[in-house]
Short mmCIF file of C-alpha atoms in Angstrom, two decimals:
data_model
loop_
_atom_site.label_atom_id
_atom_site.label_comp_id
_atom_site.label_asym_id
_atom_site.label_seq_id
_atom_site.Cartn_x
_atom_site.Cartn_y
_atom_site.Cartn_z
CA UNK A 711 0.00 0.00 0.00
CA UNK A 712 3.02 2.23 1.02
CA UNK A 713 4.32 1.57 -2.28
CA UNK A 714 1.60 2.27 -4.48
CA UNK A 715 1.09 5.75 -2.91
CA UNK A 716 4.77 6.30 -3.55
CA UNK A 717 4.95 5.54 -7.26
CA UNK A 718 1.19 7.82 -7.21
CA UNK A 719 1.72 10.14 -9.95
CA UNK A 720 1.77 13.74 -8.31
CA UNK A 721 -1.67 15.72 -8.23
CA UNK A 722 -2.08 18.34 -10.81
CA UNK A 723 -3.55 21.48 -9.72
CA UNK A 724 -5.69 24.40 -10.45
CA UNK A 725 -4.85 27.55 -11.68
CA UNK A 726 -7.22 30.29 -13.05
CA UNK A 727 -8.75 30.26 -16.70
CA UNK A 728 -8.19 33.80 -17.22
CA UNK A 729 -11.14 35.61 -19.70
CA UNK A 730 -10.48 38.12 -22.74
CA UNK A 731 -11.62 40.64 -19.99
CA UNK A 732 -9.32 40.06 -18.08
CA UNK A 733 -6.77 39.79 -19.96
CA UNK A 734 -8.04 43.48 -21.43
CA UNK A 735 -7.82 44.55 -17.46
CA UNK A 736 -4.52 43.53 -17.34
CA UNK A 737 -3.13 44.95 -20.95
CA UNK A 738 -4.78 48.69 -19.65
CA UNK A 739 -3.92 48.69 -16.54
CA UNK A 740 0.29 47.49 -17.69
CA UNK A 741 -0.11 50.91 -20.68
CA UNK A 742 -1.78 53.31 -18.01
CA UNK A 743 1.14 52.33 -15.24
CA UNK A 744 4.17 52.70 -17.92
CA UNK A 745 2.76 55.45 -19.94
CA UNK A 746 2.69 57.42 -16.46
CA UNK A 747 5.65 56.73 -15.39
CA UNK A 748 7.79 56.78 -18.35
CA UNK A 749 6.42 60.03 -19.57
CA UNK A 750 7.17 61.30 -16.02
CA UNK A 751 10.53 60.45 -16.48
CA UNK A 752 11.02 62.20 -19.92
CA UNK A 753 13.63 64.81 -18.35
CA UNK A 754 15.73 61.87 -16.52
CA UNK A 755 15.87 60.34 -19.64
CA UNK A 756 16.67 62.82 -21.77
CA UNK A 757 19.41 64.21 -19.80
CA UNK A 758 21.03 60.36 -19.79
CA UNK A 759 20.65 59.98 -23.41
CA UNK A 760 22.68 62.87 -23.62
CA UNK A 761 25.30 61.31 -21.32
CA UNK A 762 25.40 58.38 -23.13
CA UNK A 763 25.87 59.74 -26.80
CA UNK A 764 27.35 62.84 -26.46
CA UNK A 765 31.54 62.98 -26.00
CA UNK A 766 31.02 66.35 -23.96
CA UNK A 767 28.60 65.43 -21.53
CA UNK A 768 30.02 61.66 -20.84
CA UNK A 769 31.34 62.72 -17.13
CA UNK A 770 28.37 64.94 -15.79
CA UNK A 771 25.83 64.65 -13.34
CA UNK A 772 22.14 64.05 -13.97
CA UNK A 773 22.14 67.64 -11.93
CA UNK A 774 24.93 69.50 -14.09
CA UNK A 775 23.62 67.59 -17.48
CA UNK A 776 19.95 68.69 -16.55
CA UNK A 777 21.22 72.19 -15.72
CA UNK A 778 23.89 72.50 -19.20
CA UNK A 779 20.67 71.54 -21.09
CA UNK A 780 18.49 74.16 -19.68
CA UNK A 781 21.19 76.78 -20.19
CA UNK A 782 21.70 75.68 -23.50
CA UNK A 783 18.10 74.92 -25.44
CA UNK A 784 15.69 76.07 -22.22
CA UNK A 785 13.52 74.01 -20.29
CA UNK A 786 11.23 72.26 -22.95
CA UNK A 787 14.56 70.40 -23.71
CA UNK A 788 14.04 68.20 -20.94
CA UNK A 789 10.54 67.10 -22.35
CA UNK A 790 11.90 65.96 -25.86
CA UNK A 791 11.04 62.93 -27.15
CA UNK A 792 7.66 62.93 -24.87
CA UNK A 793 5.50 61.96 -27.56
CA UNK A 794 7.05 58.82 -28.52
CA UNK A 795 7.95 57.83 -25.25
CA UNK A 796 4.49 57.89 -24.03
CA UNK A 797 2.57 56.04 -27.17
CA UNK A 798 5.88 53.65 -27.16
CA UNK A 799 5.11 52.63 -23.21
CA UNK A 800 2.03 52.79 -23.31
CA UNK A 801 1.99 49.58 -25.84
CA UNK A 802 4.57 48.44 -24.49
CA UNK A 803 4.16 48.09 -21.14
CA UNK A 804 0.15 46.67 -22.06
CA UNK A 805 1.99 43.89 -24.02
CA UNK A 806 4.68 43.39 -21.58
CA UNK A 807 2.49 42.91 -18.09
CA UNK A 808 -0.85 41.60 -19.94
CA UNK A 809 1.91 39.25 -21.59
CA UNK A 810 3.73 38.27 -18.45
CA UNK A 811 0.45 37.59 -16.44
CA UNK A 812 -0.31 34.73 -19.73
CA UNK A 813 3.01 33.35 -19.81
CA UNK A 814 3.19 33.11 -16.06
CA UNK A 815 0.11 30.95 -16.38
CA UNK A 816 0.89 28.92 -19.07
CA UNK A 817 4.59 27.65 -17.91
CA UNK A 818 3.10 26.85 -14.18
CA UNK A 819 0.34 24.66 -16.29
CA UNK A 820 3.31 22.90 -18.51
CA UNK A 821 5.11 22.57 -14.78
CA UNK A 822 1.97 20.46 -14.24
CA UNK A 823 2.06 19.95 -10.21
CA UNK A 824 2.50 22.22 -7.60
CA UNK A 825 5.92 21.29 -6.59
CA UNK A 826 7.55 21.31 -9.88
CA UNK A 827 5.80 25.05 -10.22
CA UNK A 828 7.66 25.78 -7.08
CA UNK A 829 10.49 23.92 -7.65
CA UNK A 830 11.32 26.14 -11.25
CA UNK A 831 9.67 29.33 -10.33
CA UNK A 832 13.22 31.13 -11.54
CA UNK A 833 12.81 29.47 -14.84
CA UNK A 834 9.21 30.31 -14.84
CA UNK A 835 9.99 34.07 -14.20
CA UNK A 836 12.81 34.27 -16.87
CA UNK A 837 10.79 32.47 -19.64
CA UNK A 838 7.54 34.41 -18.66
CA UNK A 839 9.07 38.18 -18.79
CA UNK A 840 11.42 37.01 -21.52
CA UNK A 841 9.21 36.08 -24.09
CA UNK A 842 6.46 38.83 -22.83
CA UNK A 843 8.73 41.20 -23.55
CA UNK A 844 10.15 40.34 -27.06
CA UNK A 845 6.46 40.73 -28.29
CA UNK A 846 6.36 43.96 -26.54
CA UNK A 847 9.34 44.90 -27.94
CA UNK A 848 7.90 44.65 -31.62
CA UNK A 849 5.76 47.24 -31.09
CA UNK A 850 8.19 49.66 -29.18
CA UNK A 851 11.00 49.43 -31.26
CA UNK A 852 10.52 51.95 -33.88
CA UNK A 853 8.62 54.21 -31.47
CA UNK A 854 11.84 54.24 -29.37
CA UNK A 855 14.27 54.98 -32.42
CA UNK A 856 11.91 57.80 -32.69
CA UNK A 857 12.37 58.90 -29.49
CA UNK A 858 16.18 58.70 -29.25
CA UNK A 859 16.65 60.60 -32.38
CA UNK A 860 14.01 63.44 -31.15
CA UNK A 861 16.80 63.54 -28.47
CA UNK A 862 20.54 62.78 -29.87
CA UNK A 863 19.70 64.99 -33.04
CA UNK A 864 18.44 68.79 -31.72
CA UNK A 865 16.22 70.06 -34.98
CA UNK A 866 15.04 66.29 -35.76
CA UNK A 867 11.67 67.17 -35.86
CA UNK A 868 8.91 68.52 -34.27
CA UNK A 869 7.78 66.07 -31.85
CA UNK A 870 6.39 62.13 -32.53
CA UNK A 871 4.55 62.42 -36.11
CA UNK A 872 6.83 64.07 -37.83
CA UNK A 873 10.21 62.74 -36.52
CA UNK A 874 8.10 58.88 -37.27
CA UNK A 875 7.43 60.27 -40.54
CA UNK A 876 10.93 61.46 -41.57
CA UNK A 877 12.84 58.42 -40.42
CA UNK A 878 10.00 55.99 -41.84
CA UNK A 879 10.71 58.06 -45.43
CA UNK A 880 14.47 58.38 -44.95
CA UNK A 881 15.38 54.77 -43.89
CA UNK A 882 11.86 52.74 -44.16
CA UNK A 883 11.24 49.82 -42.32
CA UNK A 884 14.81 48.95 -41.79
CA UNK A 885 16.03 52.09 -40.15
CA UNK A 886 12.63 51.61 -37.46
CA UNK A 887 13.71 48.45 -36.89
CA UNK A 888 17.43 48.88 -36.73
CA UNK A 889 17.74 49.20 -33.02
CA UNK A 890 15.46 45.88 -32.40
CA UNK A 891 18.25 43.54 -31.56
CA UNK A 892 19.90 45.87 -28.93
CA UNK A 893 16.15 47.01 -27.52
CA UNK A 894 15.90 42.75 -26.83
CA UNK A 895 19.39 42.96 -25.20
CA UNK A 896 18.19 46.03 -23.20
CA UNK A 897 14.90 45.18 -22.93
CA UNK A 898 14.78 41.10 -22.05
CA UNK A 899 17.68 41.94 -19.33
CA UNK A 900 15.42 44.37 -18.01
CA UNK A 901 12.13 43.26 -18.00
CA UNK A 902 14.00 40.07 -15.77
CA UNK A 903 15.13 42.39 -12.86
CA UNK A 904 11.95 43.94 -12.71
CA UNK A 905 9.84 41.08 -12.21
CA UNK A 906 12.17 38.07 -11.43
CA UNK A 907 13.81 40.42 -8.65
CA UNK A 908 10.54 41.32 -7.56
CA UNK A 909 8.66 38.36 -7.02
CA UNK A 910 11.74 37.20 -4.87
CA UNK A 911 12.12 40.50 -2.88
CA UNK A 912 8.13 39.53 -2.35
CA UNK A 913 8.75 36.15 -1.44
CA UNK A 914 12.09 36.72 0.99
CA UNK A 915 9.50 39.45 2.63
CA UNK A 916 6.75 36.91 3.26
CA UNK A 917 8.83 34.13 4.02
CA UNK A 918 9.03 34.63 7.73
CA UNK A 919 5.56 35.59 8.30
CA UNK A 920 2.38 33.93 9.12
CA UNK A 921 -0.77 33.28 7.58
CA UNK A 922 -2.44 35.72 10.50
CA UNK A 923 0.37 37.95 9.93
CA UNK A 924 0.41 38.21 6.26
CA UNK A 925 -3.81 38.35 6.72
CA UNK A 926 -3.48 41.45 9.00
CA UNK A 927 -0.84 43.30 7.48
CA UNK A 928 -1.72 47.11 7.39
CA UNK A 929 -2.35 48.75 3.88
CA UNK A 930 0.89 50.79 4.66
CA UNK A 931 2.84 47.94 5.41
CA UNK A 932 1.88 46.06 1.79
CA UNK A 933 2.55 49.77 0.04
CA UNK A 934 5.95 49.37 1.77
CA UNK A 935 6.72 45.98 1.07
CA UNK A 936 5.71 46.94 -2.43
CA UNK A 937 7.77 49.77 -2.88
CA UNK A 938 10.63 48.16 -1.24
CA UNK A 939 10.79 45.13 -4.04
CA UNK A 940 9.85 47.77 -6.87
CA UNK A 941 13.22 49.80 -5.94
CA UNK A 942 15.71 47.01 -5.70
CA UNK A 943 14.06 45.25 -8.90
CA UNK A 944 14.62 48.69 -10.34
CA UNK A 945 18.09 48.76 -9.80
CA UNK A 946 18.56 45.26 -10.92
CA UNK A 947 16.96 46.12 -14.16
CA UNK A 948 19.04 49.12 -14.88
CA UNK A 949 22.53 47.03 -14.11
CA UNK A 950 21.61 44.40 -16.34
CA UNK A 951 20.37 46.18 -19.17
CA UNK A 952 22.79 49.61 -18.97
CA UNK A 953 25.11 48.18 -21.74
CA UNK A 954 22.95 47.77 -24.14
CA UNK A 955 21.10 50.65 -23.56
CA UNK A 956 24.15 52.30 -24.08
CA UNK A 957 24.66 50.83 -27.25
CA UNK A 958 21.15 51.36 -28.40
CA UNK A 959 21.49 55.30 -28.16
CA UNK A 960 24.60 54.79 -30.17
CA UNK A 961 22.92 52.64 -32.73
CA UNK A 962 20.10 54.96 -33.14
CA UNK A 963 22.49 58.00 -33.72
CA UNK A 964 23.98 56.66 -36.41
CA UNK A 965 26.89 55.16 -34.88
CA UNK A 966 29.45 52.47 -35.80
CA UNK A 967 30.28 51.06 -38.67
CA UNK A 968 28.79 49.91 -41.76
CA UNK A 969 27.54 45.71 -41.64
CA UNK A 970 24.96 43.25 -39.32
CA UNK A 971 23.97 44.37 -36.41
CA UNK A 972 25.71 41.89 -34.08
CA UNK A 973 29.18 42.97 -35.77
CA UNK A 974 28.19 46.81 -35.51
CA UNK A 975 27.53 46.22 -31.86
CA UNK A 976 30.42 44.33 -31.33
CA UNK A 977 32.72 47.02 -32.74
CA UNK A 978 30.72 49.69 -30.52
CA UNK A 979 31.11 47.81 -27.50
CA UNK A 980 34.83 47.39 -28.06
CA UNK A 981 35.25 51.08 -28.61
CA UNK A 982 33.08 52.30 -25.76
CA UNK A 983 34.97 49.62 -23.05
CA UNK A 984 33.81 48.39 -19.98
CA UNK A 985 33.64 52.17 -18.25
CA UNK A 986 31.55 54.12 -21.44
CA UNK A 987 29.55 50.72 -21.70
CA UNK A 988 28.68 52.01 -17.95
CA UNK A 989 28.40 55.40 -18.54
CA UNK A 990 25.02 57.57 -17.46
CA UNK A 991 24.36 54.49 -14.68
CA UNK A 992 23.73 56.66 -11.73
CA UNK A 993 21.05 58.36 -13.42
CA UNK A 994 19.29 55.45 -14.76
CA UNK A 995 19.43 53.52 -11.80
CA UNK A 996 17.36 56.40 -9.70
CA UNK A 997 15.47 56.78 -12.81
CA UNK A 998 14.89 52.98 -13.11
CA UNK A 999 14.48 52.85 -9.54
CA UNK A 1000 11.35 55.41 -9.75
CA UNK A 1001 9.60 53.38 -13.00
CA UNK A 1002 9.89 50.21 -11.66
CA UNK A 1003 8.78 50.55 -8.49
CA UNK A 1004 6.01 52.97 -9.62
CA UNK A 1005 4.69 50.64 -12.43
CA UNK A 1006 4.14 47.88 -9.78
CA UNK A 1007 2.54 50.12 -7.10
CA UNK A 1008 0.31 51.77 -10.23
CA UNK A 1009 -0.63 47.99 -11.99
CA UNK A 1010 -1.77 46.70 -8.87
CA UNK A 1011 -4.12 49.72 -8.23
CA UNK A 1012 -5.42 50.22 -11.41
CA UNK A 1013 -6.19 46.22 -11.28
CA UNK A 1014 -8.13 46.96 -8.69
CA UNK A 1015 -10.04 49.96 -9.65
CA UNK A 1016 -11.19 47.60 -12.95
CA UNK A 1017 -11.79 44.69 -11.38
CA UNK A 1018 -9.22 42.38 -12.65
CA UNK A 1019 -8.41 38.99 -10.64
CA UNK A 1020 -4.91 38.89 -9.05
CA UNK A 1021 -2.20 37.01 -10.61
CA UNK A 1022 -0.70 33.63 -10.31
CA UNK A 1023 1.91 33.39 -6.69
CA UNK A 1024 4.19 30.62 -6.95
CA UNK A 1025 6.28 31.27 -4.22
CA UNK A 1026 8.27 29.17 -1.84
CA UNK A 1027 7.10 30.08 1.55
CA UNK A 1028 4.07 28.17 1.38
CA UNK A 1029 4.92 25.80 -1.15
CA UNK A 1030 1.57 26.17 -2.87
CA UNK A 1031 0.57 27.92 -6.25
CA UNK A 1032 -1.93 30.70 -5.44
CA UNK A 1033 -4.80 32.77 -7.17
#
């Protein structure tokens, strides 16, 4: 008897049939969340674009490269590029957490029990947000190579139509699309910090609690907790994807030689070295730090406000897969 139960095959378990609506829920509420905070963070990222692709400004401060570009062009400087980056994130970041929450599901149902879902929640993470974001990534690639040249190239254009519209008629589909390989190397690493580092910063923070505890924790406790994970993932995301973003702006300039992509980047990377493959990181990582941390806090409340079911929790310290 002892023996049967112990060649049992293991039980498989539940996990939620998500609807079309909520899927839709999720999709809005990932666009509202990045569209906010990435258009919030327009002057950040304008002033390290700058750092990153222009000789002059390599060895400033966010503070003195915000304050040389104000001297210089005048305050609407630092909103350049708003345009595209708010249409860009605000597909983007639909795809990219609407997309994580359907991945998420599907590899815990190929896990097919419980403990195996537990057992390869890292792999589940990195294969969720990975392939998430490479779909997202198709639709914010040629919105960000809009973006970048709006703010490496002063006179571009005139904001998001008409800098689209030159570098569609100049270039086509190739120039929109030239930056897509380095936006996966920036964008993959990126999107893994932010929610593999987060669901474990969750988990390590919940591990030592109990049920009644976690049941009676006070709402400013959870925003804590929250905002806590979102700022570490943040930083996590920035150090693992600040090469490539790097060589992204320098792609998108027009930088590097003529050839494929993975020999172009190869030749920038060896030019730039370890330090100017590094350069502009203290600004991204507070910048980072901000996004991240705000997307998370503004998903789950805009879940709410619509309704939308929570996701799938496949954490360790209660060994169980939860809705």
């Amino acid at each position: 008897m002892a023996e049967k139960t112990k060649d049992a095959p293991r039980p498989l378990f539940q996990v939620p049939q998500f609807t079309s609506k909520d899927y839709t829920s999720f999709f809005l509420a990932g666009a509202i969340c990045c569209t906010l905070t990435h258009g919030a963070m327009t002057p950040i990222d304008v002033v390290k674009t700058r750092i990153q692709v222009d000789p002059a400004m390599a060895r400033m401060s966010l503070l003195s490269g915000g304050r040389q570009i104000v001297a210089q062009e005048g305050p609407a400087a630092l909103l350049t590029g708003f345009g595209p980056t708010a249409v860009g994130y605000l597909v983007q970041g639909g795809a990219k957490f609407a997309g994580y929450e359907f991945w998420k599901k599907t590899f815990v149902q190929i896990a097919g029990d419980q403990e195996s879902a537990v057992k390869y929640r890292t792999a589940i993470y990195l294969g969720a947000s990975s392939v998430a974001e490479f779909f997202a990534d198709i639709l914010l690639t040629p919105l960000e190579a809009t973006r970048i040249r709006l703010v490496s190239q002063r006179g571009y254009a005139t904001g998001l139509m008409t800098g689209f519209a030159r570098l569609a008629r100049e270039e086509g589909v190739a120039g929109l699309y030239a930056g897509f390989l380095p936006i996966l190397c920036k964008q993959i690493p990126y999107a893994i910090g932010q929610f593999t580092v987060n669901e474990f910063c969750h988990e390590l923070a919940f591990r030592t609690m109990s049920e009644e505890t976690k049941r009676s924790l006070s709402g400013p406790a959870k925003f804590g907790i929250s905002l806590g994970s979102g700022v570490i993932a943040g930083f996590a995301a920035a150090i693992l994807s600040q090469p490539a973003d790097t060589l992204l702006s320098q792609i998108n300039k027009g930088h590097g030689p003529q050839g494929s992509m993975p020999y172009r980047l190869r030749v920038l990377a060896q030019q730039a070295g370890f330090r100017g493959l590094f350069a502009g990181l203290g600004p991204r990582m507070i910048m980072t730090a901000g996004l991240v941390s705000g997307q998370f806090l503004l998903y789950g409340a805009v879940k709410d406000a619509l309704g939308a079911p929570p996701g799938l929790e496949i954490h360790k310290e209660n060994s169980a897969v939860k809705v």
